[in-house]
C-alpha cells in the first residue's frame, strides 16, 4: 500500500472516530427557577451550536437543576422552556476546551407563549476548575504573527512555559510546559486522542495552523485522566465543517531582500521561502455530517 493510500485511510479513520472523543469537550450546568426563587422541575433546556446545528437537551430534576455534558467547544444558543412560563434564550454563549459553564435561568409565568432573549452578559467564569491553564482562541491563532507558521509557538505566550534551545535548533517551534521541566514531560492531546511523541516531547502528528480551532496549555493540577505528563498538557481542538460552505487561501513570502543581517553575520545568507495553503469546509448533510480540509 503506497503512502497516499495510507494517508487517505488515516484521515478517514480520524474523521470517523475523533468526534466521539469527549475528553476535551465542555458542559453547561445550572438551575432553573421562577421569579419568586422557587425551583422549576421538568423544564427543558436545549443547547444548539450556531455553526453546525449540533444540539443537546436536558430536563431539570426535582431541585430544578440540569446538566448538558459533552458539548464540543464553540458558540451556542441556550434556551429554557416549560408550558405556562416564558421561554428564556441566551443566544451567544461561547464554550472553550474543558469548560463547565454555569447558566441559571429565571422564568416568568405567562398566559401566552412569550420568549425573552438575554444579551450583553458578563463573560462566563468557570468556578469548577482547579487546573492552572491558559486558552489560546481562534481569534488569537488567526491574528497573532508567527514567523514559523507553527501554531505551537503561540503556547510560549502562556505563563509557566519555556523553550529548549537544543531542540529549538532542529525543531523550529517547541515548548516545555511546566517551568523547569524537561521536554519529555510534555503531553499533547488532539480531539481527546493522545498525540505525544514521548522521545522528543513534540506532537507526534502535526496539523496545519488553519486547522486548529483553539488549544489550552495546562501547567499544573490538571485532571488525572491526562496520564504520563509530569510537566504539563497541551490540549487541542481542531476545526470542523459547518452548515455553510466556506474556503480560504494563504500565501506567506519571506526573502533575504527584506531582512537584515544578524549581529555576527558579515553578509546576509540567501533566503527565500514560500508557504501556501488553504481550507475548505461545508455540509454533506445539514445538521448531521460535515467536512473540513486544510493544507
PDB file of C-alpha atoms in Angstrom:
ATOM      1  CA  UNK A   1       0.000   0.000   0.000  1.00  0.00           C
ATOM      2  CA  UNK A   2       1.543   3.362  -1.022  1.00  0.00           C
ATOM      3  CA  UNK A   3       1.876   6.425   1.228  1.00  0.00           C
ATOM      4  CA  UNK A   4      -1.028   8.230  -0.426  1.00  0.00           C
ATOM      5  CA  UNK A   5      -3.428   5.389   0.329  1.00  0.00           C
ATOM      6  CA  UNK A   6      -2.174   5.163   3.912  1.00  0.00           C
ATOM      7  CA  UNK A   7      -2.674   8.908   4.374  1.00  0.00           C
ATOM      8  CA  UNK A   8      -6.218   8.733   2.988  1.00  0.00           C
ATOM      9  CA  UNK A   9      -7.163   5.844   5.265  1.00  0.00           C
ATOM     10  CA  UNK A  10      -5.648   7.612   8.268  1.00  0.00           C
ATOM     11  CA  UNK A  11      -7.688  10.733   7.531  1.00  0.00           C
ATOM     12  CA  UNK A  12     -10.914   8.768   7.191  1.00  0.00           C
ATOM     13  CA  UNK A  13     -10.196   6.916  10.456  1.00  0.00           C
ATOM     14  CA  UNK A  14      -9.597  10.198  12.285  1.00  0.00           C
ATOM     15  CA  UNK A  15     -12.723  11.807  10.793  1.00  0.00           C
ATOM     16  CA  UNK A  16     -14.862   8.839  11.779  1.00  0.00           C
ATOM     17  CA  UNK A  17     -13.714   8.456  15.376  1.00  0.00           C
ATOM     18  CA  UNK A  18     -12.313  11.782  16.569  1.00  0.00           C
ATOM     19  CA  UNK A  19     -15.807  13.215  17.010  1.00  0.00           C
ATOM     20  CA  UNK A  20     -16.538  10.513  19.586  1.00  0.00           C
ATOM     21  CA  UNK A  21     -13.693  11.560  21.907  1.00  0.00           C
ATOM     22  CA  UNK A  22     -15.207  13.664  24.670  1.00  0.00           C
ATOM     23  CA  UNK A  23     -12.216  14.289  26.962  1.00  0.00           C
ATOM     24  CA  UNK A  24     -11.835  17.917  25.824  1.00  0.00           C
ATOM     25  CA  UNK A  25     -15.483  18.826  25.496  1.00  0.00           C
ATOM     26  CA  UNK A  26     -17.253  21.426  27.613  1.00  0.00           C
ATOM     27  CA  UNK A  27     -20.515  21.275  29.552  1.00  0.00           C
ATOM     28  CA  UNK A  28     -23.275  23.574  30.755  1.00  0.00           C
ATOM     29  CA  UNK A  29     -24.980  23.232  34.135  1.00  0.00           C
ATOM     30  CA  UNK A  30     -27.252  25.344  36.292  1.00  0.00           C
ATOM     31  CA  UNK A  31     -30.626  25.827  37.957  1.00  0.00           C
ATOM     32  CA  UNK A  32     -33.989  26.955  36.611  1.00  0.00           C
ATOM     33  CA  UNK A  33     -36.181  28.998  38.983  1.00  0.00           C
ATOM     34  CA  UNK A  34     -39.286  31.162  38.809  1.00  0.00           C
ATOM     35  CA  UNK A  35     -39.368  34.874  39.639  1.00  0.00           C
ATOM     36  CA  UNK A  36     -40.113  34.139  43.318  1.00  0.00           C
ATOM     37  CA  UNK A  37     -36.992  31.989  43.641  1.00  0.00           C
ATOM     38  CA  UNK A  38     -38.722  28.620  43.649  1.00  0.00           C
ATOM     39  CA  UNK A  39     -37.151  25.816  41.655  1.00  0.00           C
ATOM     40  CA  UNK A  40     -38.849  24.598  38.460  1.00  0.00           C
ATOM     41  CA  UNK A  41     -38.631  20.845  37.772  1.00  0.00           C
ATOM     42  CA  UNK A  42     -39.460  19.454  34.333  1.00  0.00           C
ATOM     43  CA  UNK A  43     -38.184  22.437  32.328  1.00  0.00           C
ATOM     44  CA  UNK A  44     -36.462  21.605  29.034  1.00  0.00           C
ATOM     45  CA  UNK A  45     -33.035  23.152  28.441  1.00  0.00           C
ATOM     46  CA  UNK A  46     -31.615  22.977  24.909  1.00  0.00           C
ATOM     47  CA  UNK A  47     -28.157  23.968  23.678  1.00  0.00           C
ATOM     48  CA  UNK A  48     -27.620  24.305  19.915  1.00  0.00           C
ATOM     49  CA  UNK A  49     -24.402  25.255  18.152  1.00  0.00           C
ATOM     50  CA  UNK A  50     -24.656  28.327  15.957  1.00  0.00           C
ATOM     51  CA  UNK A  51     -22.440  26.973  13.163  1.00  0.00           C
ATOM     52  CA  UNK A  52     -23.190  23.252  12.916  1.00  0.00           C
ATOM     53  CA  UNK A  53     -26.661  22.753  14.378  1.00  0.00           C
ATOM     54  CA  UNK A  54     -25.423  20.187  16.927  1.00  0.00           C
ATOM     55  CA  UNK A  55     -28.000  20.000  19.715  1.00  0.00           C
ATOM     56  CA  UNK A  56     -28.198  18.556  23.217  1.00  0.00           C
ATOM     57  CA  UNK A  57     -31.251  18.615  25.524  1.00  0.00           C
ATOM     58  CA  UNK A  58     -31.772  18.056  29.257  1.00  0.00           C
ATOM     59  CA  UNK A  59     -34.733  18.252  31.643  1.00  0.00           C
ATOM     60  CA  UNK A  60     -34.452  19.809  35.106  1.00  0.00           C
ATOM     61  CA  UNK A  61     -34.744  17.444  38.080  1.00  0.00           C
ATOM     62  CA  UNK A  62     -36.719  17.854  41.321  1.00  0.00           C
ATOM     63  CA  UNK A  63     -34.264  20.528  42.519  1.00  0.00           C
ATOM     64  CA  UNK A  64     -34.551  22.471  39.273  1.00  0.00           C
ATOM     65  CA  UNK A  65     -31.010  21.509  38.237  1.00  0.00           C
ATOM     66  CA  UNK A  66     -29.837  20.413  34.796  1.00  0.00           C
ATOM     67  CA  UNK A  67     -26.609  19.379  33.083  1.00  0.00           C
ATOM     68  CA  UNK A  68     -25.651  19.312  29.405  1.00  0.00           C
ATOM     69  CA  UNK A  69     -22.407  17.291  29.066  1.00  0.00           C
ATOM     70  CA  UNK A  70     -20.070  16.563  26.124  1.00  0.00           C
ATOM     71  CA  UNK A  71     -20.502  19.811  24.215  1.00  0.00           C
ATOM     72  CA  UNK A  72     -17.828  20.487  21.565  1.00  0.00           C
ATOM     73  CA  UNK A  73     -16.210  23.924  22.109  1.00  0.00           C
ATOM     74  CA  UNK A  74     -17.842  26.691  20.098  1.00  0.00           C
ATOM     75  CA  UNK A  75     -20.717  29.182  20.055  1.00  0.00           C
ATOM     76  CA  UNK A  76     -24.094  28.078  21.399  1.00  0.00           C
ATOM     77  CA  UNK A  77     -27.641  29.342  21.786  1.00  0.00           C
ATOM     78  CA  UNK A  78     -29.185  28.004  25.015  1.00  0.00           C
ATOM     79  CA  UNK A  79     -32.949  28.081  25.628  1.00  0.00           C
ATOM     80  CA  UNK A  80     -35.163  27.016  28.548  1.00  0.00           C
ATOM     81  CA  UNK A  81     -38.898  26.380  28.177  1.00  0.00           C
ATOM     82  CA  UNK A  82     -41.870  24.979  30.070  1.00  0.00           C
ATOM     83  CA  UNK A  83     -45.591  25.281  29.461  1.00  0.00           C
ATOM     84  CA  UNK A  84     -47.045  28.174  31.457  1.00  0.00           C
ATOM     85  CA  UNK A  85     -43.748  30.086  31.579  1.00  0.00           C
ATOM     86  CA  UNK A  86     -41.868  32.376  29.240  1.00  0.00           C
ATOM     87  CA  UNK A  87     -39.104  30.844  27.136  1.00  0.00           C
ATOM     88  CA  UNK A  88     -35.723  32.345  28.029  1.00  0.00           C
ATOM     89  CA  UNK A  89     -32.889  32.288  25.453  1.00  0.00           C
ATOM     90  CA  UNK A  90     -29.172  33.036  25.745  1.00  0.00           C
ATOM     91  CA  UNK A  91     -28.218  33.441  22.053  1.00  0.00           C
ATOM     92  CA  UNK A  92     -24.430  33.810  22.232  1.00  0.00           C
ATOM     93  CA  UNK A  93     -22.664  31.531  24.719  1.00  0.00           C
ATOM     94  CA  UNK A  94     -19.056  30.656  23.858  1.00  0.00           C
ATOM     95  CA  UNK A  95     -17.621  27.460  25.340  1.00  0.00           C
ATOM     96  CA  UNK A  96     -13.897  26.701  25.431  1.00  0.00           C
ATOM     97  CA  UNK A  97     -11.948  23.487  25.980  1.00  0.00           C
ATOM     98  CA  UNK A  98     -12.894  21.509  29.090  1.00  0.00           C
ATOM     99  CA  UNK A  99     -15.045  24.327  30.486  1.00  0.00           C
ATOM    100  CA  UNK A 100     -18.020  23.998  32.817  1.00  0.00           C
ATOM    101  CA  UNK A 101     -20.290  26.989  32.209  1.00  0.00           C
ATOM    102  CA  UNK A 102     -22.871  27.763  34.887  1.00  0.00           C
ATOM    103  CA  UNK A 103     -26.066  29.213  33.403  1.00  0.00           C
ATOM    104  CA  UNK A 104     -29.017  29.860  35.719  1.00  0.00           C
ATOM    105  CA  UNK A 105     -32.435  30.784  34.347  1.00  0.00           C
ATOM    106  CA  UNK A 106     -35.351  32.695  35.860  1.00  0.00           C
ATOM    107  CA  UNK A 107     -38.679  32.107  34.117  1.00  0.00           C
ATOM    108  CA  UNK A 108     -41.738  34.308  34.443  1.00  0.00           C
ATOM    109  CA  UNK A 109     -45.297  32.905  34.436  1.00  0.00           C
ATOM    110  CA  UNK A 110     -47.005  33.631  31.129  1.00  0.00           C
ATOM    111  CA  UNK A 111     -50.556  33.008  29.936  1.00  0.00           C
ATOM    112  CA  UNK A 112     -49.455  33.058  26.273  1.00  0.00           C
ATOM    113  CA  UNK A 113     -46.300  31.931  24.550  1.00  0.00           C
ATOM    114  CA  UNK A 114     -43.562  34.505  25.130  1.00  0.00           C
ATOM    115  CA  UNK A 115     -39.794  34.476  24.580  1.00  0.00           C
ATOM    116  CA  UNK A 116     -37.223  36.514  26.493  1.00  0.00           C
ATOM    117  CA  UNK A 117     -33.763  36.895  24.925  1.00  0.00           C
ATOM    118  CA  UNK A 118     -30.910  37.746  27.296  1.00  0.00           C
ATOM    119  CA  UNK A 119     -27.937  39.542  25.709  1.00  0.00           C
ATOM    120  CA  UNK A 120     -24.922  41.517  26.920  1.00  0.00           C
ATOM    121  CA  UNK A 121     -23.981  39.083  29.682  1.00  0.00           C
ATOM    122  CA  UNK A 122     -20.685  39.160  31.571  1.00  0.00           C
ATOM    123  CA  UNK A 123     -18.022  36.621  30.495  1.00  0.00           C
ATOM    124  CA  UNK A 124     -18.570  33.164  31.948  1.00  0.00           C
ATOM    125  CA  UNK A 125     -16.177  32.238  34.763  1.00  0.00           C
ATOM    126  CA  UNK A 126     -15.631  28.522  35.335  1.00  0.00           C
ATOM    127  CA  UNK A 127     -15.688  28.116  39.125  1.00  0.00           C
ATOM    128  CA  UNK A 128     -15.332  24.313  38.965  1.00  0.00           C
ATOM    129  CA  UNK A 129     -11.771  24.181  37.582  1.00  0.00           C
ATOM    130  CA  UNK A 130      -8.683  23.622  39.706  1.00  0.00           C
ATOM    131  CA  UNK A 131      -6.066  23.454  36.949  1.00  0.00           C
ATOM    132  CA  UNK A 132      -3.687  26.311  36.139  1.00  0.00           C
ATOM    133  CA  UNK A 133      -4.164  26.823  32.417  1.00  0.00           C
ATOM    134  CA  UNK A 134      -4.371  29.340  29.603  1.00  0.00           C
ATOM    135  CA  UNK A 135      -6.508  29.039  26.475  1.00  0.00           C
ATOM    136  CA  UNK A 136      -5.493  30.352  23.054  1.00  0.00           C
ATOM    137  CA  UNK A 137      -8.559  31.227  20.987  1.00  0.00           C
ATOM    138  CA  UNK A 138      -9.355  31.009  17.292  1.00  0.00           C
ATOM    139  CA  UNK A 139      -9.000  34.783  17.014  1.00  0.00           C
ATOM    140  CA  UNK A 140      -5.515  34.733  18.530  1.00  0.00           C
ATOM    141  CA  UNK A 141      -4.363  31.911  16.247  1.00  0.00           C
ATOM    142  CA  UNK A 142      -5.678  33.819  13.249  1.00  0.00           C
ATOM    143  CA  UNK A 143      -4.368  37.301  14.117  1.00  0.00           C
ATOM    144  CA  UNK A 144      -1.096  36.902  16.028  1.00  0.00           C
ATOM    145  CA  UNK A 145       2.051  36.827  13.825  1.00  0.00           C
ATOM    146  CA  UNK A 146       4.021  33.557  13.840  1.00  0.00           C
ATOM    147  CA  UNK A 147       7.136  33.523  11.639  1.00  0.00           C
ATOM    148  CA  UNK A 148       7.371  29.734  11.538  1.00  0.00           C
ATOM    149  CA  UNK A 149       3.642  29.219  10.819  1.00  0.00           C
ATOM    150  CA  UNK A 150       3.601  26.619  13.618  1.00  0.00           C
ATOM    151  CA  UNK A 151       0.660  27.087  15.944  1.00  0.00           C
ATOM    152  CA  UNK A 152       2.536  25.519  18.859  1.00  0.00           C
ATOM    153  CA  UNK A 153       4.757  28.625  19.036  1.00  0.00           C
ATOM    154  CA  UNK A 154       1.773  30.507  20.475  1.00  0.00           C
ATOM    155  CA  UNK A 155       1.972  28.297  23.569  1.00  0.00           C
ATOM    156  CA  UNK A 156       5.034  30.355  24.532  1.00  0.00           C
ATOM    157  CA  UNK A 157       2.665  33.236  25.322  1.00  0.00           C
ATOM    158  CA  UNK A 158       1.348  31.387  28.368  1.00  0.00           C
ATOM    159  CA  UNK A 159       2.947  31.561  31.853  1.00  0.00           C
ATOM    160  CA  UNK A 160       4.946  28.558  33.019  1.00  0.00           C
ATOM    161  CA  UNK A 161       6.404  27.631  29.612  1.00  0.00           C
ATOM    162  CA  UNK A 162       9.931  27.752  28.218  1.00  0.00           C
ATOM    163  CA  UNK A 163      11.815  26.870  25.049  1.00  0.00           C
ATOM    164  CA  UNK A 164      14.502  24.224  24.766  1.00  0.00           C
ATOM    165  CA  UNK A 165      17.470  25.759  22.932  1.00  0.00           C
ATOM    166  CA  UNK A 166      18.932  22.423  21.825  1.00  0.00           C
ATOM    167  CA  UNK A 167      15.687  21.131  20.367  1.00  0.00           C
ATOM    168  CA  UNK A 168      14.944  24.609  19.035  1.00  0.00           C
ATOM    169  CA  UNK A 169      17.993  24.315  16.764  1.00  0.00           C
ATOM    170  CA  UNK A 170      16.498  21.303  14.997  1.00  0.00           C
ATOM    171  CA  UNK A 171      12.786  21.841  15.540  1.00  0.00           C
ATOM    172  CA  UNK A 172      11.601  25.373  14.858  1.00  0.00           C
ATOM    173  CA  UNK A 173       8.817  25.724  17.390  1.00  0.00           C
ATOM    174  CA  UNK A 174       8.812  23.724  20.591  1.00  0.00           C
ATOM    175  CA  UNK A 175       7.668  24.314  24.138  1.00  0.00           C
ATOM    176  CA  UNK A 176       8.423  22.886  27.558  1.00  0.00           C
ATOM    177  CA  UNK A 177       5.236  23.010  29.617  1.00  0.00           C
ATOM    178  CA  UNK A 178       5.761  23.483  33.327  1.00  0.00           C
ATOM    179  CA  UNK A 179       8.695  25.761  34.095  1.00  0.00           C
ATOM    180  CA  UNK A 180      11.940  23.925  34.840  1.00  0.00           C
ATOM    181  CA  UNK A 181      10.860  20.554  33.437  1.00  0.00           C
ATOM    182  CA  UNK A 182      12.330  18.561  30.571  1.00  0.00           C
ATOM    183  CA  UNK A 183      10.677  18.281  27.183  1.00  0.00           C
ATOM    184  CA  UNK A 184       9.925  14.614  27.863  1.00  0.00           C
ATOM    185  CA  UNK A 185       7.379  15.755  30.440  1.00  0.00           C
ATOM    186  CA  UNK A 186       5.050  17.206  27.818  1.00  0.00           C
ATOM    187  CA  UNK A 187       1.761  15.603  26.819  1.00  0.00           C
ATOM    188  CA  UNK A 188      -0.279  16.516  23.745  1.00  0.00           C
ATOM    189  CA  UNK A 189      -3.948  15.650  23.229  1.00  0.00           C
ATOM    190  CA  UNK A 190      -5.852  16.353  19.998  1.00  0.00           C
ATOM    191  CA  UNK A 191      -9.653  15.990  19.989  1.00  0.00           C
ATOM    192  CA  UNK A 192      -9.393  13.714  23.022  1.00  0.00           C
ATOM    193  CA  UNK A 193      -6.761  11.422  21.434  1.00  0.00           C
ATOM    194  CA  UNK A 194      -3.172  11.103  22.711  1.00  0.00           C
ATOM    195  CA  UNK A 195      -0.744  12.739  20.249  1.00  0.00           C
ATOM    196  CA  UNK A 196       2.528  12.680  22.233  1.00  0.00           C
ATOM    197  CA  UNK A 197       5.901  11.895  20.682  1.00  0.00           C
ATOM    198  CA  UNK A 198       7.382  10.861  24.014  1.00  0.00           C
ATOM    199  CA  UNK A 199      11.022  10.658  22.873  1.00  0.00           C
ATOM    200  CA  UNK A 200      11.127  14.304  21.754  1.00  0.00           C
ATOM    201  CA  UNK A 201       8.342  15.978  23.739  1.00  0.00           C
ATOM    202  CA  UNK A 202       6.690  17.077  20.487  1.00  0.00           C
ATOM    203  CA  UNK A 203       3.300  16.371  18.903  1.00  0.00           C
ATOM    204  CA  UNK A 204       3.573  13.079  17.038  1.00  0.00           C
ATOM    205  CA  UNK A 205       1.242  14.284  14.288  1.00  0.00           C
ATOM    206  CA  UNK A 206       1.419  17.928  13.249  1.00  0.00           C
ATOM    207  CA  UNK A 207      -1.533  19.902  11.905  1.00  0.00           C
ATOM    208  CA  UNK A 208      -1.841  22.929   9.671  1.00  0.00           C
ATOM    209  CA  UNK A 209      -2.189  26.144  11.642  1.00  0.00           C
ATOM    210  CA  UNK A 210      -5.516  26.891   9.951  1.00  0.00           C
ATOM    211  CA  UNK A 211      -6.879  23.526  11.106  1.00  0.00           C
ATOM    212  CA  UNK A 212      -6.611  24.452  14.809  1.00  0.00           C
ATOM    213  CA  UNK A 213      -9.745  25.911  16.384  1.00  0.00           C
ATOM    214  CA  UNK A 214      -8.241  26.544  19.818  1.00  0.00           C
ATOM    215  CA  UNK A 215      -5.913  24.977  22.346  1.00  0.00           C
ATOM    216  CA  UNK A 216      -5.248  25.059  26.082  1.00  0.00           C
ATOM    217  CA  UNK A 217      -1.940  24.878  27.934  1.00  0.00           C
ATOM    218  CA  UNK A 218      -2.269  23.345  31.419  1.00  0.00           C
ATOM    219  CA  UNK A 219       0.834  23.742  33.563  1.00  0.00           C
ATOM    220  CA  UNK A 220      -0.307  22.189  36.863  1.00  0.00           C
ATOM    221  CA  UNK A 221      -3.139  20.489  38.787  1.00  0.00           C
ATOM    222  CA  UNK A 222      -4.818  19.234  35.625  1.00  0.00           C
ATOM    223  CA  UNK A 223      -7.140  16.237  35.652  1.00  0.00           C
ATOM    224  CA  UNK A 224      -5.818  12.775  36.475  1.00  0.00           C
ATOM    225  CA  UNK A 225      -7.132  11.471  33.163  1.00  0.00           C
ATOM    226  CA  UNK A 226      -4.119  13.104  31.477  1.00  0.00           C
ATOM    227  CA  UNK A 227      -1.540  10.487  32.434  1.00  0.00           C
ATOM    228  CA  UNK A 228       2.180  10.332  31.593  1.00  0.00           C
ATOM    229  CA  UNK A 229       2.592  14.112  31.910  1.00  0.00           C
ATOM    230  CA  UNK A 230       4.674  15.391  34.814  1.00  0.00           C
ATOM    231  CA  UNK A 231       5.261  18.789  33.236  1.00  0.00           C
ATOM    232  CA  UNK A 232       2.077  19.889  31.547  1.00  0.00           C
ATOM    233  CA  UNK A 233      -0.589  19.167  28.947  1.00  0.00           C
ATOM    234  CA  UNK A 234      -1.370  20.920  25.672  1.00  0.00           C
ATOM    235  CA  UNK A 235      -4.952  20.132  24.592  1.00  0.00           C
ATOM    236  CA  UNK A 236      -6.056  20.893  21.042  1.00  0.00           C
ATOM    237  CA  UNK A 237      -9.454  21.064  19.369  1.00  0.00           C
ATOM    238  CA  UNK A 238      -9.400  21.033  15.570  1.00  0.00           C
ATOM    239  CA  UNK A 239     -11.884  22.799  13.320  1.00  0.00           C
ATOM    240  CA  UNK A 240     -14.857  21.033  11.782  1.00  0.00           C
ATOM    241  CA  UNK A 241     -17.233  21.674   8.938  1.00  0.00           C
ATOM    242  CA  UNK A 242     -20.274  23.936   9.186  1.00  0.00           C
ATOM    243  CA  UNK A 243     -23.696  24.183   7.587  1.00  0.00           C
ATOM    244  CA  UNK A 244     -22.368  26.836   5.208  1.00  0.00           C
ATOM    245  CA  UNK A 245     -19.648  26.361   2.616  1.00  0.00           C
ATOM    246  CA  UNK A 246     -16.529  28.386   3.291  1.00  0.00           C
ATOM    247  CA  UNK A 247     -12.988  28.450   1.953  1.00  0.00           C
ATOM    248  CA  UNK A 248      -9.777  30.366   2.494  1.00  0.00           C
ATOM    249  CA  UNK A 249      -6.340  30.667   0.929  1.00  0.00           C
ATOM    250  CA  UNK A 250      -2.971  31.870   2.168  1.00  0.00           C
ATOM    251  CA  UNK A 251       0.463  32.807   0.845  1.00  0.00           C
ATOM    252  CA  UNK A 252       3.384  33.824   3.065  1.00  0.00           C
ATOM    253  CA  UNK A 253       6.592  35.048   1.458  1.00  0.00           C
ATOM    254  CA  UNK A 254       9.962  35.730   3.121  1.00  0.00           C
ATOM    255  CA  UNK A 255      13.070  36.845   1.262  1.00  0.00           C
ATOM    256  CA  UNK A 256      16.606  37.936   2.133  1.00  0.00           C
ATOM    257  CA  UNK A 257      15.976  41.292   0.459  1.00  0.00           C
ATOM    258  CA  UNK A 258      13.534  42.313   3.192  1.00  0.00           C
ATOM    259  CA  UNK A 259      15.528  41.022   6.185  1.00  0.00           C
ATOM    260  CA  UNK A 260      18.588  42.413   7.943  1.00  0.00           C
ATOM    261  CA  UNK A 261      21.911  40.886   8.940  1.00  0.00           C
ATOM    262  CA  UNK A 262      22.218  39.383  12.363  1.00  0.00           C
ATOM    263  CA  UNK A 263      24.910  40.744  14.685  1.00  0.00           C
ATOM    264  CA  UNK A 264      27.623  38.221  13.790  1.00  0.00           C
ATOM    265  CA  UNK A 265      26.832  37.944  10.075  1.00  0.00           C
ATOM    266  CA  UNK A 266      29.069  39.678   7.541  1.00  0.00           C
ATOM    267  CA  UNK A 267      26.697  39.045   4.648  1.00  0.00           C
ATOM    268  CA  UNK A 268      23.061  38.164   4.517  1.00  0.00           C
ATOM    269  CA  UNK A 269      22.549  34.480   3.688  1.00  0.00           C
ATOM    270  CA  UNK A 270      20.461  33.721   0.643  1.00  0.00           C
ATOM    271  CA  UNK A 271      16.966  33.007   1.879  1.00  0.00           C
ATOM    272  CA  UNK A 272      13.640  32.664   0.121  1.00  0.00           C
ATOM    273  CA  UNK A 273      10.610  30.900   1.455  1.00  0.00           C
ATOM    274  CA  UNK A 274       7.082  30.465   0.184  1.00  0.00           C
ATOM    275  CA  UNK A 275       4.318  28.992   2.328  1.00  0.00           C
ATOM    276  CA  UNK A 276       0.915  28.467   0.784  1.00  0.00           C
ATOM    277  CA  UNK A 277      -2.206  26.573   1.633  1.00  0.00           C
ATOM    278  CA  UNK A 278      -5.917  26.842   2.242  1.00  0.00           C
ATOM    279  CA  UNK A 279      -9.024  25.414   3.832  1.00  0.00           C
ATOM    280  CA  UNK A 280     -12.445  24.318   2.663  1.00  0.00           C
ATOM    281  CA  UNK A 281     -15.449  23.333   4.761  1.00  0.00           C
ATOM    282  CA  UNK A 282     -19.128  22.677   4.313  1.00  0.00           C
ATOM    283  CA  UNK A 283     -22.046  20.294   4.877  1.00  0.00           C
ATOM    284  CA  UNK A 284     -22.625  16.820   3.498  1.00  0.00           C
ATOM    285  CA  UNK A 285     -25.970  16.611   5.296  1.00  0.00           C
ATOM    286  CA  UNK A 286     -27.311  19.677   7.097  1.00  0.00           C
ATOM    287  CA  UNK A 287     -27.001  19.374  10.900  1.00  0.00           C
ATOM    288  CA  UNK A 288     -25.683  15.819  10.502  1.00  0.00           C
ATOM    289  CA  UNK A 289     -22.434  15.340   8.568  1.00  0.00           C
ATOM    290  CA  UNK A 290     -19.840  17.926   7.585  1.00  0.00           C
ATOM    291  CA  UNK A 291     -16.357  18.059   6.046  1.00  0.00           C
ATOM    292  CA  UNK A 292     -13.234  20.135   6.650  1.00  0.00           C
ATOM    293  CA  UNK A 293      -9.935  20.029   4.765  1.00  0.00           C
ATOM    294  CA  UNK A 294      -6.792  22.084   5.444  1.00  0.00           C
ATOM    295  CA  UNK A 295      -3.400  22.066   3.810  1.00  0.00           C
TER     296      UNK A 295
END
